[in-house]
Amino acid sequence: VEAWQWGLPVVATTIGAEGIRGRDGEDLLLADTSEALASAVRRVLREPCLADKLGAAGRRQVEQHYDWAAEYAAWDAVYETRRAESVPAALVAG
């Protein structure tokens, strides 16, 4: 995700990309063997348009799904809802 933040193309294994929103061939290249990893890296190095496409798509992923300010705002809303649910009505009414 940090490489995406900088607009860099990403080549990863399926396990390495587990838990992020990347899509093979759109935001990153996935390869699970040493031969496939080497081939994917060579492809990114030899195809600047592909490298640019992957980097830009990854950057969009960060902006849409991994922006810390948006994530914190979402967590603030969760905590506020839980706090409001757990405060006895008598205390709220004052």
XYZ file of N, CA and C in Angstrom, residues 33-91:
177
model
N 5.335 -17.858 -8.064
C 6.575 -18.634 -8.173
C 7.716 -17.660 -8.481
N 8.927 -18.123 -8.246
C 10.063 -17.237 -8.526
C 10.121 -16.878 -10.007
N 9.811 -17.829 -10.878
C 9.815 -17.550 -12.318
C 8.739 -16.531 -12.676
N 7.556 -16.691 -12.120
C 6.459 -15.766 -12.414
C 6.745 -14.371 -11.850
N 7.357 -14.308 -10.659
C 7.720 -13.005 -10.092
C 8.736 -12.300 -10.974
N 9.768 -13.027 -11.394
C 10.788 -12.431 -12.261
C 10.168 -11.962 -13.570
N 9.284 -12.753 -14.130
C 8.625 -12.386 -15.381
C 7.766 -11.134 -15.207
N 7.034 -11.047 -14.103
C 6.183 -9.877 -13.845
C 7.029 -8.617 -13.658
N 8.142 -8.729 -12.958
C 9.030 -7.570 -12.759
C 9.615 -7.134 -14.094
N 10.064 -8.099 -14.903
C 10.585 -7.758 -16.230
C 9.517 -7.056 -17.065
N 8.302 -7.558 -16.976
C 7.199 -6.955 -17.734
C 6.987 -5.495 -17.344
N 6.985 -5.230 -16.044
C 6.805 -3.848 -15.569
C 7.964 -2.966 -16.042
N 9.171 -3.490 -16.022
C 10.338 -2.716 -16.448
C 10.356 -2.472 -17.954
N 9.839 -3.410 -18.715
C 9.867 -3.295 -20.181
C 8.652 -2.586 -20.767
N 7.598 -2.478 -19.966
C 6.362 -1.868 -20.463
C 6.008 -0.648 -19.606
N 6.586 0.508 -19.934
C 6.332 1.699 -19.116
C 4.849 2.074 -19.018
N 4.087 1.805 -20.075
C 2.641 2.114 -20.014
C 1.950 1.250 -18.959
N 2.341 -0.012 -18.890
C 1.790 -0.905 -17.868
C 2.203 -0.420 -16.482
N 3.473 -0.071 -16.318
C 3.953 0.421 -15.022
C 3.168 1.659 -14.603
N 2.952 2.576 -15.543
C 2.191 3.793 -15.235
C 0.745 3.472 -14.864
N 0.141 2.550 -15.622
C -1.251 2.154 -15.356
C -1.394 1.533 -13.965
N -0.498 0.609 -13.638
C -0.553 -0.043 -12.325
C -0.310 0.959 -11.200
N 0.663 1.839 -11.382
C 0.961 2.836 -10.356
C -0.205 3.788 -10.125
N -0.830 4.254 -11.218
C -1.961 5.177 -11.092
C -3.171 4.490 -10.458
N -3.428 3.247 -10.862
C -4.560 2.505 -10.293
C -4.327 2.226 -8.811
N -3.097 1.894 -8.459
C -2.777 1.673 -7.051
C -2.945 2.942 -6.240
N -2.511 4.057 -6.792
C -2.672 5.347 -6.100
C -4.153 5.635 -5.859
N -4.998 5.338 -6.853
C -6.449 5.532 -6.670
C -6.983 4.646 -5.540
N -6.463 3.424 -5.446
C -6.880 2.535 -4.351
C -6.569 3.168 -3.003
N -5.372 3.730 -2.867
C -4.984 4.374 -1.611
C -5.914 5.541 -1.313
N -6.159 6.366 -2.301
C -7.010 7.543 -2.098
C -8.436 7.159 -1.733
N -8.948 6.082 -2.323
C -10.335 5.680 -2.092
C -10.528 4.815 -0.850
N -9.529 3.989 -0.517
C -9.763 2.987 0.531
C -8.778 2.991 1.684
N -7.654 3.686 1.539
C -6.630 3.614 2.577
C -6.191 4.976 3.095
N -6.966 6.002 2.862
C -6.636 7.335 3.362
C -6.848 7.362 4.872
N -5.795 7.666 5.617
C -5.880 7.591 7.085
C -6.920 8.552 7.645
N -7.073 9.742 7.070
C -8.047 10.706 7.594
C -9.470 10.159 7.448
N -9.762 9.550 6.303
C -11.091 8.966 6.092
C -11.300 7.770 7.023
N -10.259 6.961 7.197
C -10.373 5.808 8.086
C -10.604 6.239 9.531
N -9.885 7.267 9.978
C -10.077 7.752 11.343
C -11.477 8.309 11.533
N -11.990 9.029 10.542
C -13.351 9.563 10.634
C -14.363 8.423 10.748
N -14.145 7.369 10.006
C -15.043 6.213 10.078
C -14.985 5.572 11.468
N -13.785 5.435 12.028
C -13.660 4.867 13.370
C -14.263 5.798 14.416
N -14.103 7.103 14.256
C -14.725 8.053 15.182
C -16.232 7.856 15.212
N -16.828 7.650 14.041
C -18.279 7.429 13.970
C -18.680 6.147 14.705
N -17.883 5.093 14.556
C -18.169 3.833 15.256
C -18.091 4.047 16.766
N -17.024 4.687 17.216
C -16.861 4.915 18.650
C -17.968 5.813 19.208
N -18.355 6.823 18.463
C -19.415 7.721 18.923
C -20.744 6.976 19.038
N -21.027 6.122 18.081
C -22.254 5.320 18.134
C -22.239 4.403 19.348
N -21.121 3.725 19.575
C -21.009 2.824 20.737
C -21.120 3.601 22.043
N -20.500 4.773 22.111
C -20.573 5.586 23.320
C -22.012 5.994 23.574
N -22.710 6.444 22.551
C -24.092 6.884 22.691
C -24.989 5.724 23.132
N -24.706 4.524 22.629
C -25.501 3.342 23.004
C -25.246 2.921 24.444
N -24.055 3.195 24.959
C -23.715 2.692 26.280
C -23.957 3.704 27.401
N -24.249 4.948 27.074
C -24.506 5.955 28.097
C -25.948 5.835 28.539
N -26.215 5.655 29.849
C -27.588 5.550 30.346
C -28.397 6.814 30.012
N -29.652 6.619 29.671
C -30.537 7.719 29.268
C -30.622 8.789 30.345
N -30.582 8.401 31.615
C -30.681 9.390 32.707
C -29.508 10.352 32.679
N -28.338 9.888 32.304
C -27.175 10.753 32.236
C -27.271 11.717 31.046
